[in-house]
């Protein structure tokens, strides 16, 4: 069971990371990123929901600015 949960957690994390990368690179808008992230399967495994998705986007952008 742990391996299955780990697999789906990693899969969701990779999908969200790809979306966040597109957002921080300016390829998609915040609204599009929120829409795409909300469609990711098993999003609850990485503790993202409608209540904190704005925070996720904000901190992703802040992290990207700090690196640049």
PQR file of N, CA, C, O and H, with PARSE charges and radii, in Angstrom:
ATOM      1  N   UNK A   1       0.821  -1.198   0.000 -0.4000 1.5000
ATOM      2  CA  UNK A   1       0.000   0.000   0.000 -0.0000 2.0000
ATOM      3  C   UNK A   1       0.862   1.258   0.000  0.5500 1.7000
ATOM      4  O   UNK A   1       0.539   2.227  -0.687 -0.5500 1.4000
ATOM      5  N   UNK A   2       1.937   1.255   0.750 -0.4000 1.5000
ATOM      6  CA  UNK A   2       2.792   2.434   0.839 -0.0000 2.0000
ATOM      7  C   UNK A   2       3.438   2.761  -0.501  0.5500 1.7000
ATOM      8  O   UNK A   2       3.609   3.932  -0.841 -0.5500 1.4000
ATOM      9  H   UNK A   2       2.199   0.468   1.308  0.4000 1.0000
ATOM     10  N   UNK A   3       3.795   1.736  -1.258 -0.4000 1.5000
ATOM     11  CA  UNK A   3       4.413   1.973  -2.565 -0.0000 2.0000
ATOM     12  C   UNK A   3       3.412   2.583  -3.535  0.5500 1.7000
ATOM     13  O   UNK A   3       3.772   3.441  -4.340 -0.5500 1.4000
ATOM     14  H   UNK A   3       3.656   0.785  -0.981  0.4000 1.0000
ATOM     15  N   UNK A   4       2.186   2.155  -3.467 -0.4000 1.5000
ATOM     16  CA  UNK A   4       1.147   2.692  -4.344 -0.0000 2.0000
ATOM     17  C   UNK A   4       0.894   4.159  -4.008  0.5500 1.7000
ATOM     18  O   UNK A   4       0.827   5.002  -4.902 -0.5500 1.4000
ATOM     19  H   UNK A   4       1.893   1.457  -2.813  0.4000 1.0000
ATOM     20  N   UNK A   5       0.755   4.457  -2.731 -0.4000 1.5000
ATOM     21  CA  UNK A   5       0.532   5.840  -2.307 -0.0000 2.0000
ATOM     22  C   UNK A   5       1.718   6.703  -2.704  0.5500 1.7000
ATOM     23  O   UNK A   5       1.535   7.822  -3.183 -0.5500 1.4000
ATOM     24  H   UNK A   5       0.809   3.772  -2.005  0.4000 1.0000
ATOM     25  N   UNK A   6       2.902   6.209  -2.515 -0.4000 1.5000
ATOM     26  CA  UNK A   6       4.113   6.940  -2.881 -0.0000 2.0000
ATOM     27  C   UNK A   6       4.152   7.230  -4.378  0.5500 1.7000
ATOM     28  O   UNK A   6       4.519   8.327  -4.797 -0.5500 1.4000
ATOM     29  H   UNK A   6       3.051   5.300  -2.126  0.4000 1.0000
ATOM     30  N   UNK A   7       3.772   6.243  -5.173 -0.4000 1.5000
ATOM     31  CA  UNK A   7       3.754   6.411  -6.625 -0.0000 2.0000
ATOM     32  C   UNK A   7       2.796   7.526  -7.029  0.5500 1.7000
ATOM     33  O   UNK A   7       3.164   8.401  -7.813 -0.5500 1.4000
ATOM     34  H   UNK A   7       3.474   5.352  -4.832  0.4000 1.0000
ATOM     35  N   UNK A   8       1.579   7.505  -6.506 -0.4000 1.5000
ATOM     36  CA  UNK A   8       0.582   8.503  -6.885 -0.0000 2.0000
ATOM     37  C   UNK A   8       0.912   9.881  -6.316  0.5500 1.7000
ATOM     38  O   UNK A   8       0.584  10.898  -6.927 -0.5500 1.4000
ATOM     39  H   UNK A   8       1.280   6.794  -5.869  0.4000 1.0000
ATOM     40  N   UNK A   9       1.552   9.922  -5.161 -0.4000 1.5000
ATOM     41  CA  UNK A   9       2.002  11.192  -4.601 -0.0000 2.0000
ATOM     42  C   UNK A   9       3.070  11.804  -5.498  0.5500 1.7000
ATOM     43  O   UNK A   9       3.022  12.996  -5.802 -0.5500 1.4000
ATOM     44  H   UNK A   9       1.818   9.096  -4.664  0.4000 1.0000
ATOM     45  N   UNK A  10       4.020  11.001  -5.915 -0.4000 1.5000
ATOM     46  CA  UNK A  10       5.086  11.480  -6.794 -0.0000 2.0000
ATOM     47  C   UNK A  10       4.535  11.934  -8.142  0.5500 1.7000
ATOM     48  O   UNK A  10       4.966  12.951  -8.685 -0.5500 1.4000
ATOM     49  H   UNK A  10       4.059  10.033  -5.668  0.4000 1.0000
ATOM     50  N   UNK A  11       3.598  11.187  -8.668 -0.4000 1.5000
ATOM     51  CA  UNK A  11       2.981  11.532  -9.951 -0.0000 2.0000
ATOM     52  C   UNK A  11       2.267  12.887  -9.865  0.5500 1.7000
ATOM     53  O   UNK A  11       2.433  13.730 -10.747 -0.5500 1.4000
ATOM     54  H   UNK A  11       3.248  10.361  -8.227  0.4000 1.0000
ATOM     55  N   UNK A  12       1.484  13.095  -8.821 -0.4000 1.5000
ATOM     56  CA  UNK A  12       0.784  14.367  -8.634 -0.0000 2.0000
ATOM     57  C   UNK A  12       1.779  15.505  -8.447  0.5500 1.7000
ATOM     58  O   UNK A  12       1.594  16.594  -8.992 -0.5500 1.4000
ATOM     59  H   UNK A  12       1.349  12.410  -8.105  0.4000 1.0000
ATOM     60  N   UNK A  13       2.824  15.255  -7.683 -0.4000 1.5000
ATOM     61  CA  UNK A  13       3.847  16.277  -7.441 -0.0000 2.0000
ATOM     62  C   UNK A  13       4.545  16.686  -8.743  0.5500 1.7000
ATOM     63  O   UNK A  13       4.794  17.871  -8.968 -0.5500 1.4000
ATOM     64  H   UNK A  13       2.975  14.371  -7.241  0.4000 1.0000
ATOM     65  N   UNK A  14       4.854  15.728  -9.580 -0.4000 1.5000
ATOM     66  CA  UNK A  14       5.500  16.022 -10.858 -0.0000 2.0000
ATOM     67  C   UNK A  14       4.585  16.839 -11.761  0.5500 1.7000
ATOM     68  O   UNK A  14       5.036  17.777 -12.418 -0.5500 1.4000
ATOM     69  H   UNK A  14       4.651  14.766  -9.398  0.4000 1.0000
ATOM     70  N   UNK A  15       3.311  16.491 -11.799 -0.4000 1.5000
ATOM     71  CA  UNK A  15       2.367  17.219 -12.637 -0.0000 2.0000
ATOM     72  C   UNK A  15       2.208  18.660 -12.161  0.5500 1.7000
ATOM     73  O   UNK A  15       2.188  19.585 -12.973 -0.5500 1.4000
ATOM     74  H   UNK A  15       2.944  15.729 -11.266  0.4000 1.0000
ATOM     75  N   UNK A  16       2.098  18.848 -10.868 -0.4000 1.5000
ATOM     76  CA  UNK A  16       1.964  20.196 -10.314 -0.0000 2.0000
ATOM     77  C   UNK A  16       3.257  20.980 -10.547  0.5500 1.7000
ATOM     78  O   UNK A  16       3.206  22.165 -10.876 -0.5500 1.4000
ATOM     79  H   UNK A  16       2.114  18.097 -10.208  0.4000 1.0000
ATOM     80  N   UNK A  17       4.387  20.349 -10.384 -0.4000 1.5000
ATOM     81  CA  UNK A  17       5.667  21.022 -10.619 -0.0000 2.0000
ATOM     82  C   UNK A  17       5.777  21.507 -12.061  0.5500 1.7000
ATOM     83  O   UNK A  17       6.266  22.610 -12.308 -0.5500 1.4000
ATOM     84  H   UNK A  17       4.428  19.386 -10.116  0.4000 1.0000
ATOM     85  N   UNK A  18       5.334  20.705 -13.000 -0.4000 1.5000
ATOM     86  CA  UNK A  18       5.352  21.106 -14.411 -0.0000 2.0000
ATOM     87  C   UNK A  18       4.454  22.320 -14.650  0.5500 1.7000
ATOM     88  O   UNK A  18       4.826  23.237 -15.381 -0.5500 1.4000
ATOM     89  H   UNK A  18       4.937  19.809 -12.799  0.4000 1.0000
ATOM     90  N   UNK A  19       3.290  22.321 -14.042 -0.4000 1.5000
ATOM     91  CA  UNK A  19       2.370  23.443 -14.187 -0.0000 2.0000
ATOM     92  C   UNK A  19       2.962  24.694 -13.552  0.5500 1.7000
ATOM     93  O   UNK A  19       2.896  25.778 -14.132 -0.5500 1.4000
ATOM     94  H   UNK A  19       2.987  21.576 -13.448  0.4000 1.0000
ATOM     95  N   UNK A  20       3.538  24.547 -12.366 -0.4000 1.5000
ATOM     96  CA  UNK A  20       4.146  25.690 -11.689 -0.0000 2.0000
ATOM     97  C   UNK A  20       5.320  26.250 -12.487  0.5500 1.7000
ATOM     98  O   UNK A  20       5.529  27.463 -12.516 -0.5500 1.4000
ATOM     99  H   UNK A  20       3.591  23.667 -11.895  0.4000 1.0000
ATOM    100  N   UNK A  21       6.069  25.394 -13.120 -0.4000 1.5000
ATOM    101  CA  UNK A  21       7.189  25.839 -13.956 -0.0000 2.0000
ATOM    102  C   UNK A  21       6.676  26.675 -15.122  0.5500 1.7000
ATOM    103  O   UNK A  21       7.242  27.722 -15.435 -0.5500 1.4000
ATOM    104  H   UNK A  21       5.900  24.409 -13.097  0.4000 1.0000
ATOM    105  N   UNK A  22       5.610  26.215 -15.765 -0.4000 1.5000
ATOM    106  CA  UNK A  22       5.013  26.981 -16.859 -0.0000 2.0000
ATOM    107  C   UNK A  22       4.507  28.334 -16.362  0.5500 1.7000
ATOM    108  O   UNK A  22       4.636  29.342 -17.056 -0.5500 1.4000
ATOM    109  H   UNK A  22       5.150  25.364 -15.511  0.4000 1.0000
ATOM    110  N   UNK A  23       3.935  28.352 -15.170 -0.4000 1.5000
ATOM    111  CA  UNK A  23       3.428  29.589 -14.586 -0.0000 2.0000
ATOM    112  C   UNK A  23       4.569  30.555 -14.269  0.5500 1.7000
ATOM    113  O   UNK A  23       4.502  31.733 -14.621 -0.5500 1.4000
ATOM    114  H   UNK A  23       3.829  27.533 -14.606  0.4000 1.0000
ATOM    115  N   UNK A  24       5.596  30.069 -13.620 -0.4000 1.5000
ATOM    116  CA  UNK A  24       6.699  30.958 -13.243 -0.0000 2.0000
ATOM    117  C   UNK A  24       7.518  31.405 -14.449  0.5500 1.7000
ATOM    118  O   UNK A  24       8.170  32.447 -14.398 -0.5500 1.4000
ATOM    119  H   UNK A  24       5.651  29.113 -13.334  0.4000 1.0000
ATOM    120  N   UNK A  25       7.492  30.633 -15.527 -0.4000 1.5000
ATOM    121  CA  UNK A  25       8.168  31.036 -16.762 -0.0000 2.0000
ATOM    122  C   UNK A  25       7.329  32.017 -17.577  0.5500 1.7000
ATOM    123  O   UNK A  25       7.801  32.544 -18.585 -0.5500 1.4000
ATOM    124  H   UNK A  25       6.961  29.786 -15.567  0.4000 1.0000
ATOM    125  N   UNK A  26       6.101  32.264 -17.156 -0.4000 1.5000
ATOM    126  CA  UNK A  26       5.236  33.202 -17.849 -0.0000 2.0000
ATOM    127  C   UNK A  26       4.505  32.619 -19.043  0.5500 1.7000
ATOM    128  O   UNK A  26       3.939  33.356 -19.850 -0.5500 1.4000
ATOM    129  H   UNK A  26       5.718  31.836 -16.337  0.4000 1.0000
ATOM    130  N   UNK A  27       4.513  31.307 -19.160 -0.4000 1.5000
ATOM    131  CA  UNK A  27       3.849  30.652 -20.291 -0.0000 2.0000
ATOM    132  C   UNK A  27       2.337  30.555 -20.102  0.5500 1.7000
ATOM    133  O   UNK A  27       1.590  30.513 -21.080 -0.5500 1.4000
ATOM    134  H   UNK A  27       4.973  30.707 -18.504  0.4000 1.0000
ATOM    135  N   UNK A  28       1.884  30.519 -18.843 -0.4000 1.5000
ATOM    136  CA  UNK A  28       0.456  30.467 -18.550 -0.0000 2.0000
ATOM    137  C   UNK A  28       0.144  31.467 -17.436  0.5500 1.7000
ATOM    138  O   UNK A  28       1.028  31.864 -16.676 -0.5500 1.4000
ATOM    139  H   UNK A  28       2.491  30.553 -18.049  0.4000 1.0000
ATOM    140  N   UNK A  29      -1.113  31.862 -17.353 -0.4000 1.5000
ATOM    141  CA  UNK A  29      -1.545  32.812 -16.326 -0.0000 2.0000
ATOM    142  C   UNK A  29      -1.813  32.086 -15.006  0.5500 1.7000
ATOM    143  O   UNK A  29      -1.851  30.857 -14.947 -0.5500 1.4000
ATOM    144  H   UNK A  29      -1.831  31.540 -17.970  0.4000 1.0000
ATOM    145  N   UNK A  30      -1.994  32.869 -13.968 -0.4000 1.5000
ATOM    146  CA  UNK A  30      -2.315  32.295 -12.659 -0.0000 2.0000
ATOM    147  C   UNK A  30      -3.647  31.555 -12.708  0.5500 1.7000
ATOM    148  O   UNK A  30      -3.793  30.484 -12.119 -0.5500 1.4000
ATOM    149  H   UNK A  30      -1.963  33.868 -14.015  0.4000 1.0000
ATOM    150  N   UNK A  31      -4.612  32.130 -13.410 -0.4000 1.5000
ATOM    151  CA  UNK A  31      -5.923  31.465 -13.514 -0.0000 2.0000
ATOM    152  C   UNK A  31      -5.820  30.131 -14.238  0.5500 1.7000
ATOM    153  O   UNK A  31      -6.439  29.150 -13.826 -0.5500 1.4000
ATOM    154  H   UNK A  31      -4.494  33.000 -13.889  0.4000 1.0000
ATOM    155  N   UNK A  32      -5.041  30.092 -15.314 -0.4000 1.5000
ATOM    156  CA  UNK A  32      -4.847  28.842 -16.054 -0.0000 2.0000
ATOM    157  C   UNK A  32      -4.113  27.831 -15.178  0.5500 1.7000
ATOM    158  O   UNK A  32      -4.449  26.646 -15.188 -0.5500 1.4000
ATOM    159  H   UNK A  32      -4.539  30.889 -15.648  0.4000 1.0000
ATOM    160  N   UNK A  33      -3.110  28.287 -14.417 -0.4000 1.5000
ATOM    161  CA  UNK A  33      -2.365  27.397 -13.521 -0.0000 2.0000
ATOM    162  C   UNK A  33      -3.300  26.809 -12.462  0.5500 1.7000
ATOM    163  O   UNK A  33      -3.251  25.612 -12.180 -0.5500 1.4000
ATOM    164  H   UNK A  33      -2.837  29.249 -14.409  0.4000 1.0000
ATOM    165  N   UNK A  34      -4.147  27.655 -11.879 -0.4000 1.5000
ATOM    166  CA  UNK A  34      -5.097  27.164 -10.875 -0.0000 2.0000
ATOM    167  C   UNK A  34      -6.050  26.143 -11.475  0.5500 1.7000
ATOM    168  O   UNK A  34      -6.348  25.119 -10.861 -0.5500 1.4000
ATOM    169  H   UNK A  34      -4.187  28.628 -12.108  0.4000 1.0000
ATOM    170  N   UNK A  35      -6.520  26.429 -12.674 -0.4000 1.5000
ATOM    171  CA  UNK A  35      -7.431  25.517 -13.353 -0.0000 2.0000
ATOM    172  C   UNK A  35      -6.744  24.176 -13.629  0.5500 1.7000
ATOM    173  O   UNK A  35      -7.320  23.115 -13.387 -0.5500 1.4000
ATOM    174  H   UNK A  35      -6.278  27.261 -13.173  0.4000 1.0000
ATOM    175  N   UNK A  36      -5.510  24.231 -14.135 -0.4000 1.5000
ATOM    176  CA  UNK A  36      -4.777  23.008 -14.457 -0.0000 2.0000
ATOM    177  C   UNK A  36      -4.426  22.210 -13.202  0.5500 1.7000
ATOM    178  O   UNK A  36      -4.546  20.985 -13.186 -0.5500 1.4000
ATOM    179  H   UNK A  36      -5.042  25.093 -14.331  0.4000 1.0000
ATOM    180  N   UNK A  37      -4.000  22.899 -12.166 -0.4000 1.5000
ATOM    181  CA  UNK A  37      -3.641  22.212 -10.920 -0.0000 2.0000
ATOM    182  C   UNK A  37      -4.867  21.536 -10.311  0.5500 1.7000
ATOM    183  O   UNK A  37      -4.775  20.420  -9.798 -0.5500 1.4000
ATOM    184  H   UNK A  37      -3.903  23.895 -12.179  0.4000 1.0000
ATOM    185  N   UNK A  38      -6.001  22.206 -10.367 -0.4000 1.5000
ATOM    186  CA  UNK A  38      -7.208  21.614  -9.767 -0.0000 2.0000
ATOM    187  C   UNK A  38      -7.665  20.356 -10.501  0.5500 1.7000
ATOM    188  O   UNK A  38      -8.449  19.579  -9.957 -0.5500 1.4000
ATOM    189  H   UNK A  38      -6.076  23.112 -10.783  0.4000 1.0000
ATOM    190  N   UNK A  39      -7.191  20.146 -11.719 -0.4000 1.5000
ATOM    191  CA  UNK A  39      -7.548  18.955 -12.486 -0.0000 2.0000
ATOM    192  C   UNK A  39      -6.606  17.770 -12.239  0.5500 1.7000
ATOM    193  O   UNK A  39      -6.872  16.662 -12.705 -0.5500 1.4000
ATOM    194  H   UNK A  39      -6.555  20.778 -12.161  0.4000 1.0000
ATOM    195  N   UNK A  40      -5.514  17.996 -11.512 -0.4000 1.5000
ATOM    196  CA  UNK A  40      -4.544  16.929 -11.253 -0.0000 2.0000
ATOM    197  C   UNK A  40      -5.177  15.881 -10.332  0.5500 1.7000
ATOM    198  O   UNK A  40      -5.764  16.213  -9.302 -0.5500 1.4000
ATOM    199  H   UNK A  40      -5.298  18.896 -11.132  0.4000 1.0000
ATOM    200  N   UNK A  41      -5.046  14.626 -10.717 -0.4000 1.5000
ATOM    201  CA  UNK A  41      -5.556  13.534  -9.886 -0.0000 2.0000
ATOM    202  C   UNK A  41      -4.731  13.403  -8.616  0.5500 1.7000
ATOM    203  O   UNK A  41      -3.524  13.647  -8.622 -0.5500 1.4000
ATOM    204  H   UNK A  41      -4.569  14.355 -11.553  0.4000 1.0000
ATOM    205  N   UNK A  42      -5.380  13.021  -7.535 -0.4000 1.5000
ATOM    206  CA  UNK A  42      -4.739  12.760  -6.234 -0.0000 2.0000
ATOM    207  C   UNK A  42      -4.047  13.991  -5.658  0.5500 1.7000
ATOM    208  O   UNK A  42      -3.025  13.875  -4.981 -0.5500 1.4000
ATOM    209  H   UNK A  42      -6.361  12.823  -7.530  0.4000 1.0000
ATOM    210  N   UNK A  43      -4.596  15.149  -5.923 -0.4000 1.5000
ATOM    211  CA  UNK A  43      -4.036  16.405  -5.435 -0.0000 2.0000
ATOM    212  C   UNK A  43      -4.001  16.452  -3.911  0.5500 1.7000
ATOM    213  O   UNK A  43      -3.127  17.086  -3.319 -0.5500 1.4000
ATOM    214  H   UNK A  43      -5.426  15.244  -6.473  0.4000 1.0000
ATOM    215  N   UNK A  44      -4.948  15.782  -3.292 -0.4000 1.5000
ATOM    216  CA  UNK A  44      -5.002  15.759  -1.827 -0.0000 2.0000
ATOM    217  C   UNK A  44      -3.774  15.081  -1.214  0.5500 1.7000
ATOM    218  O   UNK A  44      -3.458  15.324  -0.049 -0.5500 1.4000
ATOM    219  H   UNK A  44      -5.658  15.267  -3.774  0.4000 1.0000
ATOM    220  N   UNK A  45      -3.088  14.250  -1.968 -0.4000 1.5000
ATOM    221  CA  UNK A  45      -1.896  13.572  -1.441 -0.0000 2.0000
ATOM    222  C   UNK A  45      -0.732  14.531  -1.245  0.5500 1.7000
ATOM    223  O   UNK A  45       0.181  14.245  -0.470 -0.5500 1.4000
ATOM    224  H   UNK A  45      -3.344  14.053  -2.915  0.4000 1.0000
ATOM    225  N   UNK A  46      -0.752  15.666  -1.938 -0.4000 1.5000
ATOM    226  CA  UNK A  46       0.334  16.638  -1.781 -0.0000 2.0000
ATOM    227  C   UNK A  46      -0.167  17.907  -1.089  0.5500 1.7000
ATOM    228  O   UNK A  46       0.453  18.967  -1.176 -0.5500 1.4000
ATOM    229  H   UNK A  46      -1.494  15.898  -2.568  0.4000 1.0000
ATOM    230  N   UNK A  47      -1.292  17.777  -0.409 -0.4000 1.5000
ATOM    231  CA  UNK A  47      -1.847  18.836   0.444 -0.0000 2.0000
ATOM    232  C   UNK A  47      -2.120  20.143  -0.286  0.5500 1.7000
ATOM    233  O   UNK A  47      -1.863  21.223   0.247 -0.5500 1.4000
ATOM    234  H   UNK A  47      -1.796  16.916  -0.338  0.4000 1.0000
ATOM    235  N   UNK A  48      -2.634  20.046  -1.486 -0.4000 1.5000
ATOM    236  CA  UNK A  48      -3.084  21.234  -2.206 -0.0000 2.0000
ATOM    237  C   UNK A  48      -4.591  21.101  -2.401  0.5500 1.7000
ATOM    238  O   UNK A  48      -5.091  20.065  -2.838 -0.5500 1.4000
ATOM    239  H   UNK A  48      -2.842  19.169  -1.918  0.4000 1.0000
ATOM    240  N   UNK A  49      -5.299  22.179  -2.064 -0.4000 1.5000
ATOM    241  CA  UNK A  49      -6.743  22.200  -2.272 -0.0000 2.0000
ATOM    242  C   UNK A  49      -7.166  23.619  -2.637  0.5500 1.7000
ATOM    243  O   UNK A  49      -6.324  24.504  -2.787 -0.5500 1.4000
ATOM    244  H   UNK A  49      -4.892  23.020  -1.708  0.4000 1.0000
ATOM    245  N   UNK A  50      -8.456  23.830  -2.778 -0.4000 1.5000
ATOM    246  CA  UNK A  50      -8.949  25.141  -3.191 -0.0000 2.0000
ATOM    247  C   UNK A  50      -8.660  26.228  -2.171  0.5500 1.7000
ATOM    248  O   UNK A  50      -8.694  27.412  -2.506 -0.5500 1.4000
ATOM    249  H   UNK A  50      -9.141  23.111  -2.656  0.4000 1.0000
ATOM    250  N   UNK A  51      -8.377  25.847  -0.931 -0.4000 1.5000
ATOM    251  CA  UNK A  51      -8.100  26.833   0.115 -0.0000 2.0000
ATOM    252  C   UNK A  51      -6.669  27.356   0.099  0.5500 1.7000
ATOM    253  O   UNK A  51      -6.410  28.458   0.585 -0.5500 1.4000
ATOM    254  H   UNK A  51      -8.350  24.885  -0.658  0.4000 1.0000
ATOM    255  N   UNK A  52      -5.733  26.579  -0.455 -0.4000 1.5000
ATOM    256  CA  UNK A  52      -4.343  27.022  -0.412 -0.0000 2.0000
ATOM    257  C   UNK A  52      -3.671  27.104  -1.783  0.5500 1.7000
ATOM    258  O   UNK A  52      -2.460  27.310  -1.864 -0.5500 1.4000
ATOM    259  H   UNK A  52      -5.943  25.684  -0.850  0.4000 1.0000
ATOM    260  N   UNK A  53      -4.430  26.947  -2.845 -0.4000 1.5000
ATOM    261  CA  UNK A  53      -3.835  26.951  -4.178 -0.0000 2.0000
ATOM    262  C   UNK A  53      -3.241  28.325  -4.520  0.5500 1.7000
ATOM    263  O   UNK A  53      -2.228  28.408  -5.214 -0.5500 1.4000
ATOM    264  H   UNK A  53      -5.413  26.779  -2.780  0.4000 1.0000
ATOM    265  N   UNK A  54      -3.872  29.398  -4.031 -0.4000 1.5000
ATOM    266  CA  UNK A  54      -3.319  30.739  -4.266 -0.0000 2.0000
ATOM    267  C   UNK A  54      -1.967  30.890  -3.569  0.5500 1.7000
ATOM    268  O   UNK A  54      -1.048  31.501  -4.113 -0.5500 1.4000
ATOM    269  H   UNK A  54      -4.694  29.331  -3.467  0.4000 1.0000
ATOM    270  N   UNK A  55      -1.853  30.334  -2.371 -0.4000 1.5000
ATOM    271  CA  UNK A  55      -0.582  30.385  -1.647 -0.0000 2.0000
ATOM    272  C   UNK A  55       0.507  29.606  -2.392  0.5500 1.7000
ATOM    273  O   UNK A  55       1.657  30.040  -2.456 -0.5500 1.4000
ATOM    274  H   UNK A  55      -2.600  29.838  -1.929  0.4000 1.0000
ATOM    275  N   UNK A  56       0.139  28.473  -2.943 -0.4000 1.5000
ATOM    276  CA  UNK A  56       1.091  27.652  -3.702 -0.0000 2.0000
ATOM    277  C   UNK A  56       1.626  28.449  -4.891  0.5500 1.7000
ATOM    278  O   UNK A  56       2.830  28.456  -5.149 -0.5500 1.4000
ATOM    279  H   UNK A  56      -0.795  28.120  -2.891  0.4000 1.0000
ATOM    280  N   UNK A  57       0.732  29.114  -5.609 -0.4000 1.5000
ATOM    281  CA  UNK A  57       1.150  29.918  -6.757 -0.0000 2.0000
ATOM    282  C   UNK A  57       2.009  31.101  -6.323  0.5500 1.7000
ATOM    283  O   UNK A  57       3.018  31.407  -6.958 -0.5500 1.4000
ATOM    284  H   UNK A  57      -0.246  29.108  -5.400  0.4000 1.0000
ATOM    285  N   UNK A  58       1.612  31.757  -5.253 -0.4000 1.5000
ATOM    286  CA  UNK A  58       2.374  32.908  -4.751 -0.0000 2.0000
ATOM    287  C   UNK A  58       3.798  32.505  -4.383  0.5500 1.7000
ATOM    288  O   UNK A  58       4.758  33.148  -4.808 -0.5500 1.4000
ATOM    289  H   UNK A  58       0.792  31.508  -4.737  0.4000 1.0000
ATOM    290  N   UNK A  59       3.933  31.451  -3.602 -0.4000 1.5000
ATOM    291  CA  UNK A  59       5.261  31.044  -3.154 -0.0000 2.0000
ATOM    292  C   UNK A  59       6.103  30.470  -4.286  0.5500 1.7000
ATOM    293  O   UNK A  59       7.329  30.586  -4.266 -0.5500 1.4000
ATOM    294  H   UNK A  59       3.154  30.929  -3.257  0.4000 1.0000
ATOM    295  N   UNK A  60       5.461  29.855  -5.267 -0.4000 1.5000
ATOM    296  CA  UNK A  60       6.213  29.380  -6.434 -0.0000 2.0000
ATOM    297  C   UNK A  60       6.820  30.564  -7.177  0.5500 1.7000
ATOM    298  O   UNK A  60       7.975  30.512  -7.599 -0.5500 1.4000
ATOM    299  H   UNK A  60       4.466  29.760  -5.283  0.4000 1.0000
ATOM    300  N   UNK A  61       6.036  31.637  -7.337 -0.4000 1.5000
ATOM    301  CA  UNK A  61       6.538  32.826  -8.024 -0.0000 2.0000
ATOM    302  C   UNK A  61       7.628  33.510  -7.197  0.5500 1.7000
ATOM    303  O   UNK A  61       8.629  33.962  -7.752 -0.5500 1.4000
ATOM    304  H   UNK A  61       5.097  31.680  -6.994  0.4000 1.0000
ATOM    305  N   UNK A  62       7.444  33.589  -5.893 -0.4000 1.5000
ATOM    306  CA  UNK A  62       8.460  34.200  -5.032 -0.0000 2.0000
ATOM    307  C   UNK A  62       9.763  33.401  -5.087  0.5500 1.7000
ATOM    308  O   UNK A  62      10.844  33.986  -5.140 -0.5500 1.4000
ATOM    309  H   UNK A  62       6.630  33.222  -5.442  0.4000 1.0000
ATOM    310  N   UNK A  63       9.671  32.093  -5.075 -0.4000 1.5000
ATOM    311  CA  UNK A  63      10.864  31.247  -5.170 -0.0000 2.0000
ATOM    312  C   UNK A  63      11.561  31.457  -6.503  0.5500 1.7000
ATOM    313  O   UNK A  63      12.789  31.512  -6.562 -0.5500 1.4000
ATOM    314  H   UNK A  63       8.793  31.617  -5.032  0.4000 1.0000
ATOM    315  N   UNK A  64      10.785  31.573  -7.572 -0.4000 1.5000
ATOM    316  CA  UNK A  64      11.369  31.780  -8.900 -0.0000 2.0000
ATOM    317  C   UNK A  64      12.071  33.125  -8.977  0.5500 1.7000
ATOM    318  O   UNK A  64      13.131  33.233  -9.593 -0.5500 1.4000
ATOM    319  H   UNK A  64       9.787  31.527  -7.524  0.4000 1.0000
ATOM    320  N   UNK A  65      11.496  34.153  -8.360 -0.4000 1.5000
ATOM    321  CA  UNK A  65      12.128  35.483  -8.342 -0.0000 2.0000
ATOM    322  C   UNK A  65      13.416  35.477  -7.536  0.5500 1.7000
ATOM    323  O   UNK A  65      14.382  36.150  -7.894 -0.5500 1.4000
ATOM    324  H   UNK A  65      10.635  34.065  -7.860  0.4000 1.0000
ATOM    325  N   UNK A  66      13.431  34.713  -6.442 -0.4000 1.5000
ATOM    326  CA  UNK A  66      14.608  34.651  -5.583 -0.0000 2.0000
ATOM    327  C   UNK A  66      15.788  33.986  -6.281  0.5500 1.7000
ATOM    328  O   UNK A  66      16.941  34.335  -6.028 -0.5500 1.4000
ATOM    329  H   UNK A  66      12.646  34.166  -6.150  0.4000 1.0000
ATOM    330  N   UNK A  67      15.504  33.041  -7.147 -0.4000 1.5000
ATOM    331  CA  UNK A  67      16.543  32.307  -7.859 -0.0000 2.0000
ATOM    332  C   UNK A  67      17.113  33.173  -8.989  0.5500 1.7000
ATOM    333  O   UNK A  67      18.304  33.105  -9.295 -0.5500 1.4000
ATOM    334  H   UNK A  67      14.567  32.758  -7.352  0.4000 1.0000
ATOM    335  N   UNK A  68      16.251  33.981  -9.598 -0.4000 1.5000
ATOM    336  CA  UNK A  68      16.674  34.794 -10.751 -0.0000 2.0000
ATOM    337  C   UNK A  68      17.567  35.937 -10.387  0.5500 1.7000
ATOM    338  O   UNK A  68      17.990  36.693 -11.262 -0.5500 1.4000
ATOM    339  H   UNK A  68      15.284  34.036  -9.350  0.4000 1.0000
TER
END
